[in-house]
CSV table of N, CA and C in Angstrom, one decimal:
chain,number,residue,atom,x,y,z
P,158,MET,N,21.7,-7.2,-15.6
P,158,MET,CA,20.6,-6.3,-15.1
P,158,MET,C,21.1,-4.9,-15.0
P,159,THR,N,20.2,-4.0,-15.3
P,159,THR,CA,20.6,-2.6,-15.3
P,159,THR,C,20.1,-2.0,-13.9
P,160,LEU,N,20.5,-0.7,-13.8
P,160,LEU,CA,20.1,0.0,-12.6
P,160,LEU,C,18.6,0.1,-12.4
P,161,LYS,N,17.9,0.2,-13.5
P,161,LYS,CA,16.4,0.3,-13.5
P,161,LYS,C,15.8,-1.0,-12.9
P,162,ASN,N,16.4,-2.1,-13.3
P,162,ASN,CA,15.9,-3.4,-12.8
P,162,ASN,C,16.1,-3.4,-11.2
P,163,TYR,N,17.2,-3.0,-10.8
P,163,TYR,CA,17.5,-3.0,-9.3
P,163,TYR,C,16.6,-2.1,-8.6
P,164,ILE,N,16.3,-0.9,-9.2
P,164,ILE,CA,15.4,0.0,-8.5
P,164,ILE,C,14.0,-0.5,-8.5
P,165,GLY,N,13.6,-1.3,-9.5
P,165,GLY,CA,12.3,-1.9,-9.5
P,165,GLY,C,12.2,-3.0,-8.5
P,166,ILE,N,13.3,-3.7,-8.3
P,166,ILE,CA,13.3,-4.8,-7.2
P,166,ILE,C,13.2,-4.1,-5.9
P,167,ILE,N,13.9,-3.0,-5.7
P,167,ILE,CA,13.9,-2.3,-4.4
P,167,ILE,C,12.5,-1.8,-4.1
P,168,GLY,N,11.8,-1.2,-5.2
P,168,GLY,CA,10.5,-0.8,-5.0
P,168,GLY,C,9.5,-1.9,-4.6
P,169,ALA,N,9.7,-3.1,-5.2
P,169,ALA,CA,8.8,-4.2,-4.8
P,169,ALA,C,9.1,-4.6,-3.4
P,170,LEU,N,10.3,-4.6,-3.0
P,170,LEU,CA,10.7,-5.0,-1.6
P,170,LEU,C,10.2,-4.0,-0.6
P,171,LEU,N,10.2,-2.7,-1.0
P,171,LEU,CA,9.6,-1.7,-0.1
P,171,LEU,C,8.1,-1.9,0.1
P,172,VAL,N,7.4,-2.3,-1.0
P,172,VAL,CA,6.0,-2.6,-0.9
P,172,VAL,C,5.7,-3.8,0.1
P,173,ILE,N,6.5,-4.8,-0.1
P,173,ILE,CA,6.3,-6.0,0.8
P,173,ILE,C,6.6,-5.6,2.3
P,174,ALA,N,7.7,-4.8,2.5
P,174,ALA,CA,8.0,-4.4,3.9
P,174,ALA,C,7.0,-3.5,4.4
P,175,GLY,N,6.4,-2.6,3.6
P,175,GLY,CA,5.4,-1.7,4.1
P,175,GLY,C,4.1,-2.4,4.4
P,176,GLY,N,3.8,-3.5,3.8
P,176,GLY,CA,2.6,-4.3,4.1
P,176,GLY,C,2.8,-5.0,5.4
P,177,MET,N,4.0,-5.3,5.8
P,177,MET,CA,4.2,-5.9,7.1
P,177,MET,C,4.4,-5.0,8.3
P,178,MET,N,4.6,-3.7,8.0
P,178,MET,CA,4.7,-2.7,9.0
P,178,MET,C,3.3,-2.3,9.6
P,179,PRO,N,3.3,-1.8,10.8
P,179,PRO,CA,2.0,-1.4,11.4
P,179,PRO,C,1.4,-0.2,10.6
P,180,MET,N,0.1,-0.3,10.3
P,180,MET,CA,-0.5,0.8,9.6
P,180,MET,C,-1.6,1.5,10.4
P,181,LEU,N,-2.0,0.9,11.5
P,181,LEU,CA,-3.1,1.4,12.3
P,181,LEU,C,-2.9,0.9,13.7
P,182,HIS,N,-3.1,1.8,14.7
P,182,HIS,CA,-3.0,1.4,16.1
P,182,HIS,C,-4.4,1.6,16.7
P,183,ILE,N,-4.9,0.5,17.3
P,183,ILE,CA,-6.1,0.5,18.0
P,183,ILE,C,-5.8,0.2,19.4
P,184,PRO,N,-6.3,1.1,20.4
P,184,PRO,CA,-6.0,0.8,21.8
P,184,PRO,C,-6.5,-0.5,22.2
P,185,ILE,N,-5.9,-1.2,23.1
P,185,ILE,CA,-6.1,-2.5,23.7
P,185,ILE,C,-5.9,-3.6,22.7
P,186,ILE,N,-6.3,-3.4,21.5
P,186,ILE,CA,-6.1,-4.5,20.4
P,186,ILE,C,-4.6,-4.5,20.0
P,187,GLY,N,-4.1,-3.3,19.7
P,187,GLY,CA,-2.7,-3.2,19.2
P,187,GLY,C,-2.6,-2.7,17.8
P,188,ASN,N,-1.4,-3.0,17.2
P,188,ASN,CA,-1.1,-2.5,15.9
P,188,ASN,C,-1.7,-3.5,14.8
P,189,TRP,N,-2.2,-2.9,13.7
P,189,TRP,CA,-2.6,-3.7,12.6
P,189,TRP,C,-1.8,-3.4,11.4
P,190,ASN,N,-1.3,-4.5,10.7
P,190,ASN,CA,-0.7,-4.3,9.4
P,190,ASN,C,-1.7,-4.5,8.3
P,191,TYR,N,-1.2,-4.6,7.1
P,191,TYR,CA,-2.1,-4.7,5.9
P,191,TYR,C,-3.0,-5.9,6.0
P,192,TRP,N,-2.4,-7.0,6.5
P,192,TRP,CA,-3.1,-8.3,6.5
P,192,TRP,C,-4.2,-8.2,7.6
P,193,ASP,N,-4.0,-7.5,8.7
P,193,ASP,CA,-5.0,-7.3,9.7
P,193,ASP,C,-6.2,-6.4,9.2
P,194,LEU,N,-5.8,-5.4,8.4
P,194,LEU,CA,-6.9,-4.5,7.9
P,194,LEU,C,-7.9,-5.2,7.0
P,195,ASP,N,-7.4,-5.9,6.0
P,195,ASP,CA,-8.2,-6.6,5.1
P,195,ASP,C,-7.4,-7.7,4.3
P,196,THR,N,-7.8,-8.9,4.5
P,196,THR,CA,-7.0,-10.0,3.9
P,196,THR,C,-7.1,-10.0,2.3
P,197,VAL,N,-8.2,-9.7,1.8
P,197,VAL,CA,-8.3,-9.7,0.3
P,197,VAL,C,-7.4,-8.6,-0.3
P,198,LEU,N,-7.5,-7.4,0.3
P,198,LEU,CA,-6.6,-6.3,-0.3
P,198,LEU,C,-5.1,-6.6,0.0
P,199,ALA,N,-4.8,-7.2,1.1
P,199,ALA,CA,-3.4,-7.6,1.4
P,199,ALA,C,-3.0,-8.6,0.4
P,200,SER,N,-3.8,-9.6,0.0
P,200,SER,CA,-3.5,-10.6,-1.0
P,200,SER,C,-3.2,-9.9,-2.3
P,201,ILE,N,-4.0,-9.0,-2.7
P,201,ILE,CA,-3.8,-8.2,-3.9
P,201,ILE,C,-2.5,-7.5,-3.9
P,202,VAL,N,-2.2,-6.8,-2.8
P,202,VAL,CA,-1.0,-6.0,-2.7
P,202,VAL,C,0.3,-7.0,-2.8
P,203,TYR,N,0.3,-8.1,-2.0
P,203,TYR,CA,1.4,-9.0,-2.0
P,203,TYR,C,1.5,-9.7,-3.4
P,204,SER,N,0.4,-10.0,-4.1
P,204,SER,CA,0.5,-10.6,-5.4
P,204,SER,C,1.1,-9.6,-6.4
P,205,LEU,N,0.7,-8.3,-6.3
P,205,LEU,CA,1.2,-7.3,-7.2
P,205,LEU,C,2.7,-7.1,-6.9
P,206,ALA,N,3.1,-7.1,-5.7
P,206,ALA,CA,4.5,-7.0,-5.3
P,206,ALA,C,5.3,-8.1,-5.9
P,207,THR,N,4.8,-9.3,-5.8
P,207,THR,CA,5.5,-10.5,-6.3
P,207,THR,C,5.6,-10.4,-7.8
P,208,LEU,N,4.5,-10.0,-8.5
P,208,LEU,CA,4.5,-9.8,-9.9
P,208,LEU,C,5.5,-8.8,-10.4
P,209,SER,N,5.6,-7.7,-9.6
P,209,SER,CA,6.5,-6.6,-9.9
P,209,SER,C,8.0,-7.1,-9.7
P,210,LEU,N,8.2,-7.9,-8.7
P,210,LEU,CA,9.6,-8.5,-8.6
P,210,LEU,C,10.0,-9.3,-9.8
P,211,ILE,N,9.0,-10.1,-10.3
P,211,ILE,CA,9.3,-10.9,-11.5
P,211,ILE,C,9.5,-10.0,-12.7
P,212,ALA,N,8.6,-8.9,-12.8
P,212,ALA,CA,8.7,-8.0,-13.9
P,212,ALA,C,10.0,-7.2,-13.9
P,213,ALA,N,10.5,-6.8,-12.7
P,213,ALA,CA,11.8,-6.1,-12.6
P,213,ALA,C,12.9,-7.0,-13.0
P,214,ALA,N,12.9,-8.3,-12.5
P,214,ALA,CA,14.0,-9.2,-12.8
P,214,ALA,C,14.1,-9.6,-14.3
P,215,SER,N,12.9,-9.6,-15.0
P,215,SER,CA,12.9,-10.0,-16.4
P,215,SER,C,12.8,-8.8,-17.3
P,216,ASN,N,13.0,-7.6,-16.8
P,216,ASN,CA,13.0,-6.4,-17.6
P,216,ASN,C,11.7,-6.1,-18.4
P,217,LYS,N,10.6,-6.4,-17.8
P,217,LYS,CA,9.3,-6.1,-18.3
P,217,LYS,C,8.8,-4.8,-17.8
P,218,THR,N,9.2,-3.7,-18.4
P,218,THR,CA,9.0,-2.3,-17.8
P,218,THR,C,7.5,-2.0,-17.9
P,219,GLY,N,6.8,-2.4,-18.9
P,219,GLY,CA,5.4,-2.1,-18.9
P,219,GLY,C,4.6,-2.7,-17.8
P,220,LEU,N,4.9,-4.0,-17.5
P,220,LEU,CA,4.2,-4.7,-16.4
P,220,LEU,C,4.6,-4.1,-15.1
P,221,LEU,N,5.9,-3.7,-14.9
P,221,LEU,CA,6.3,-3.0,-13.7
P,221,LEU,C,5.6,-1.7,-13.5
P,222,ARG,N,5.4,-0.9,-14.5
P,222,ARG,CA,4.7,0.3,-14.4
P,222,ARG,C,3.2,0.1,-14.1
P,223,PHE,N,2.6,-0.9,-14.7
P,223,PHE,CA,1.2,-1.3,-14.4
P,223,PHE,C,1.1,-1.7,-13.0
P,224,CYS,N,2.0,-2.5,-12.5
P,224,CYS,CA,1.9,-2.9,-11.0
P,224,CYS,C,2.0,-1.7,-10.1
P,225,GLY,N,2.9,-0.8,-10.4
P,225,GLY,CA,3.1,0.4,-9.6
P,225,GLY,C,1.8,1.2,-9.6
P,226,TRP,N,1.2,1.5,-10.7
P,226,TRP,CA,0.0,2.3,-10.7
P,226,TRP,C,-1.2,1.5,-10.0
P,227,THR,N,-1.3,0.2,-10.2
P,227,THR,CA,-2.3,-0.6,-9.5
P,227,THR,C,-2.1,-0.6,-8.0
P,228,LEU,N,-0.8,-0.7,-7.6
P,228,LEU,CA,-0.6,-0.6,-6.2
P,228,LEU,C,-1.0,0.7,-5.6
P,229,LEU,N,-0.7,1.8,-6.3
P,229,LEU,CA,-1.1,3.1,-5.8
P,229,LEU,C,-2.7,3.2,-5.7
P,230,LEU,N,-3.3,2.7,-6.7
P,230,LEU,CA,-4.8,2.7,-6.7
P,230,LEU,C,-5.4,1.9,-5.5
P,231,VAL,N,-4.8,0.7,-5.3
P,231,VAL,CA,-5.3,-0.2,-4.2
P,231,VAL,C,-5.0,0.5,-2.9
P,232,LEU,N,-3.8,1.1,-2.8
P,232,LEU,CA,-3.5,1.8,-1.5
P,232,LEU,C,-4.4,3.0,-1.2
P,233,ALA,N,-4.8,3.7,-2.3
P,233,ALA,CA,-5.7,4.9,-2.1
P,233,ALA,C,-7.1,4.3,-1.7
P,234,PHE,N,-7.5,3.2,-2.3
P,234,PHE,CA,-8.8,2.6,-2.0
P,234,PHE,C,-8.8,2.1,-0.5
P,235,THR,N,-7.7,1.5,-0.1
P,235,THR,CA,-7.6,1.0,1.3
P,235,THR,C,-7.6,2.2,2.3
P,236,PHE,N,-6.9,3.2,1.9
P,236,PHE,CA,-6.8,4.4,2.9
P,236,PHE,C,-8.2,5.0,3.0
P,237,GLY,N,-9.0,5.1,1.9
P,237,GLY,CA,-10.3,5.6,2.0
P,237,GLY,C,-11.2,4.7,2.8
P,238,ALA,N,-11.1,3.4,2.6
P,238,ALA,CA,-11.9,2.4,3.3
P,238,ALA,C,-11.6,2.5,4.8
P,239,VAL,N,-10.3,2.5,5.2
P,239,VAL,CA,-9.9,2.6,6.6
P,239,VAL,C,-10.4,3.9,7.2
P,240,TYR,N,-10.3,5.0,6.5
P,240,TYR,CA,-10.7,6.3,7.0
P,240,TYR,C,-12.2,6.2,7.4
P,241,PHE,N,-13.0,5.7,6.5
P,241,PHE,CA,-14.5,5.7,6.7
P,241,PHE,C,-14.8,4.6,7.8
P,242,LYS,N,-14.0,3.6,7.9
P,242,LYS,CA,-14.2,2.6,8.9
P,242,LYS,C,-13.9,3.1,10.3
P,243,VAL,N,-12.8,3.9,10.4
P,243,VAL,CA,-12.4,4.5,11.6
P,243,VAL,C,-13.4,5.5,12.1
P,244,SER,N,-13.9,6.3,11.2
P,244,SER,CA,-14.8,7.3,11.6
P,244,SER,C,-16.2,6.7,12.0
P,245,ASN,N,-16.5,5.5,11.6
P,245,ASN,CA,-17.7,4.9,12.0
P,245,ASN,C,-17.6,3.7,12.9
P,246,TYR,N,-16.4,3.5,13.4
P,246,TYR,CA,-16.0,2.2,14.2
P,246,TYR,C,-16.8,2.1,15.5
P,247,PHE,N,-17.1,3.3,16.1
P,247,PHE,CA,-17.7,3.2,17.4
P,247,PHE,C,-19.2,3.8,17.3
P,248,ASN,N,-19.8,3.6,16.2
P,248,ASN,CA,-21.2,4.0,16.1
P,248,ASN,C,-22.2,3.3,17.0
P,249,PHE,N,-21.8,2.1,17.5
P,249,PHE,CA,-22.7,1.4,18.4
P,249,PHE,C,-22.9,2.0,19.7
P,250,ILE,N,-22.0,3.0,20.1
P,250,ILE,CA,-22.1,3.7,21.3
P,250,ILE,C,-23.2,4.7,21.2
P,251,PRO,N,-24.2,4.7,22.1
P,251,PRO,CA,-25.4,5.6,21.9
P,251,PRO,C,-25.1,7.1,22.1
P,252,LEU,N,-24.0,7.4,22.8
P,252,LEU,CA,-23.7,8.8,23.0
P,252,LEU,C,-22.7,9.3,22.0
P,253,LYS,N,-23.1,10.3,21.2
P,253,LYS,CA,-22.3,10.7,20.0
P,253,LYS,C,-20.9,11.2,20.4
P,254,LYS,N,-20.9,12.0,21.5
P,254,LYS,CA,-19.6,12.6,21.9
P,254,LYS,C,-18.6,11.5,22.4
P,255,LEU,N,-19.1,10.5,23.1
P,255,LEU,CA,-18.3,9.4,23.6
P,255,LEU,C,-17.8,8.6,22.4
P,256,ALA,N,-18.6,8.4,21.4
P,256,ALA,CA,-18.2,7.7,20.2
P,256,ALA,C,-17.2,8.5,19.4
P,257,ALA,N,-17.3,9.8,19.4
P,257,ALA,CA,-16.3,10.6,18.7
P,257,ALA,C,-14.9,10.6,19.4
P,258,VAL,N,-15.0,10.6,20.8
P,258,VAL,CA,-13.7,10.5,21.6
P,258,VAL,C,-13.1,9.1,21.3
P,259,ALA,N,-13.9,8.1,21.3
P,259,ALA,CA,-13.3,6.7,21.1
P,259,ALA,C,-12.8,6.6,19.7
P,260,GLY,N,-13.4,7.3,18.7
P,260,GLY,CA,-12.9,7.2,17.3
P,260,GLY,C,-11.5,7.9,17.2
P,261,ARG,N,-11.3,9.0,18.0
P,261,ARG,CA,-10.0,9.7,17.9
P,261,ARG,C,-8.9,9.0,18.6
P,262,MET,N,-9.2,7.9,19.3
P,262,MET,CA,-8.2,7.1,20.0
P,262,MET,C,-7.5,6.2,19.0
P,263,ILE,N,-8.0,6.0,17.8
P,263,ILE,CA,-7.4,5.1,16.8
P,263,ILE,C,-6.5,6.0,16.0
P,264,HIS,N,-5.2,5.6,15.9
P,264,HIS,CA,-4.2,6.4,15.3
P,264,HIS,C,-3.6,5.6,14.1
P,265,TYR,N,-3.3,6.4,13.0
P,265,TYR,CA,-2.6,5.9,11.9
P,265,TYR,C,-1.1,5.7,12.2
P,266,ARG,N,-0.5,4.7,11.7
P,266,ARG,CA,1.0,4.5,11.7
P,266,ARG,C,1.4,4.7,10.3
P,267,TRP,N,2.1,5.8,10.0
P,267,TRP,CA,2.3,6.2,8.7
P,267,TRP,C,3.5,5.5,8.0
P,268,ILE,N,4.3,4.8,8.7
P,268,ILE,CA,5.5,4.2,8.1
P,268,ILE,C,5.1,3.2,7.1
P,269,GLY,N,4.1,2.4,7.4
P,269,GLY,CA,3.7,1.3,6.4
P,269,GLY,C,3.1,1.9,5.2
P,270,TRP,N,2.2,2.9,5.4
P,270,TRP,CA,1.6,3.6,4.2
P,270,TRP,C,2.7,4.2,3.3
P,271,ALA,N,3.7,4.9,4.0
P,271,ALA,CA,4.7,5.6,3.2
P,271,ALA,C,5.6,4.6,2.5
P,272,LEU,N,5.9,3.5,3.1
P,272,LEU,CA,6.8,2.5,2.4
P,272,LEU,C,6.1,1.9,1.1
P,273,ILE,N,4.8,1.6,1.2
P,273,ILE,CA,4.1,1.1,0.1
P,273,ILE,C,4.0,2.1,-1.0
P,274,ALA,N,3.7,3.4,-0.6
P,274,ALA,CA,3.6,4.4,-1.7
P,274,ALA,C,4.9,4.7,-2.3
P,275,SER,N,6.0,4.8,-1.5
P,275,SER,CA,7.3,5.1,-2.1
P,275,SER,C,7.8,3.9,-3.0
P,276,GLY,N,7.5,2.7,-2.6
P,276,GLY,CA,7.8,1.6,-3.5
P,276,GLY,C,7.1,1.6,-4.8
P,277,ALA,N,5.8,1.9,-4.7
P,277,ALA,CA,5.0,2.0,-6.0
P,277,ALA,C,5.5,3.1,-6.9
P,278,ILE,N,5.9,4.3,-6.2
P,278,ILE,CA,6.3,5.4,-7.0
P,278,ILE,C,7.7,5.1,-7.6
P,279,LEU,N,8.6,4.4,-6.9
P,279,LEU,CA,9.8,4.0,-7.5
P,279,LEU,C,9.6,3.1,-8.7
P,280,MET,N,8.6,2.2,-8.6
P,280,MET,CA,8.4,1.3,-9.8
P,280,MET,C,7.9,2.1,-11.0
P,281,ILE,N,7.1,3.1,-10.7
P,281,ILE,CA,6.5,3.9,-11.8
P,281,ILE,C,7.6,4.8,-12.4
P,282,LEU,N,8.3,5.5,-11.6
P,282,LEU,CA,9.2,6.5,-12.1
P,282,LEU,C,10.5,6.0,-12.8
P,283,PHE,N,11.0,4.9,-12.2
P,283,PHE,CA,12.3,4.4,-12.7
P,283,PHE,C,12.1,3.1,-13.6
P,284,SER,N,10.9,2.8,-14.0
P,284,SER,CA,10.8,1.7,-14.9
P,284,SER,C,11.2,2.0,-16.3
P,285,GLY,N,11.2,3.3,-16.6
P,285,GLY,CA,11.6,3.7,-18.0
P,285,GLY,C,10.7,3.3,-19.1
P,286,LYS,N,11.0,3.7,-20.2
P,286,LYS,CA,10.2,3.4,-21.4
P,286,LYS,C,10.7,2.2,-22.1
P,287,ASN,N,9.9,1.5,-22.8
P,287,ASN,CA,10.3,0.4,-23.6
P,287,ASN,C,10.9,1.0,-24.9
P,288,LYS,N,12.2,0.7,-25.2
P,288,LYS,CA,12.8,1.2,-26.4
P,288,LYS,C,12.5,0.3,-27.5
P,289,LYS,N,12.1,0.8,-28.6
P,289,LYS,CA,11.8,0.0,-29.8
P,289,LYS,C,13.1,-0.2,-30.5
P,290,PRO,N,13.4,-1.4,-31.0
P,290,PRO,CA,14.6,-1.6,-31.7
P,290,PRO,C,14.6,-0.9,-33.1
P,291,GLN,N,15.7,-0.3,-33.4
P,291,GLN,CA,15.7,0.4,-34.7
P,291,GLN,C,16.2,-0.6,-35.8
P,292,ILE,N,15.5,-0.6,-36.9
P,292,ILE,CA,15.8,-1.4,-38.0
P,292,ILE,C,16.5,-0.6,-39.0
P,293,HIS,N,17.7,-1.0,-39.4
P,293,HIS,CA,18.4,-0.2,-40.4
P,293,HIS,C,18.3,-0.9,-41.8
């Protein structure tokens, strides 16, 4: 195995670790990781991380790069969905100012987001290009 394979494996492990880290803190309820945010998106992320582990170990650079881009896309979608959910989480409260104050009590925990993004970026940048064999 080459250094690119090991960096791909490290990237996949970073994605798995980032999914287990807290990503959102809601008062009284506690910290939420990726699985608590949405089980379907978490299943997609963990499946892609597992697929990228296999791709890195078997030197499939195209598949590894695809998994990295797809993980970034799913992460951006999740962040947008969480942002809109947080901004509308307390709409059931009839007083708008009180609902806004309650919405500001929800905090992002950036370590999980950063680990997933950095793992996906490692997969993309260090996967390298497929070299075509030269025929003489």
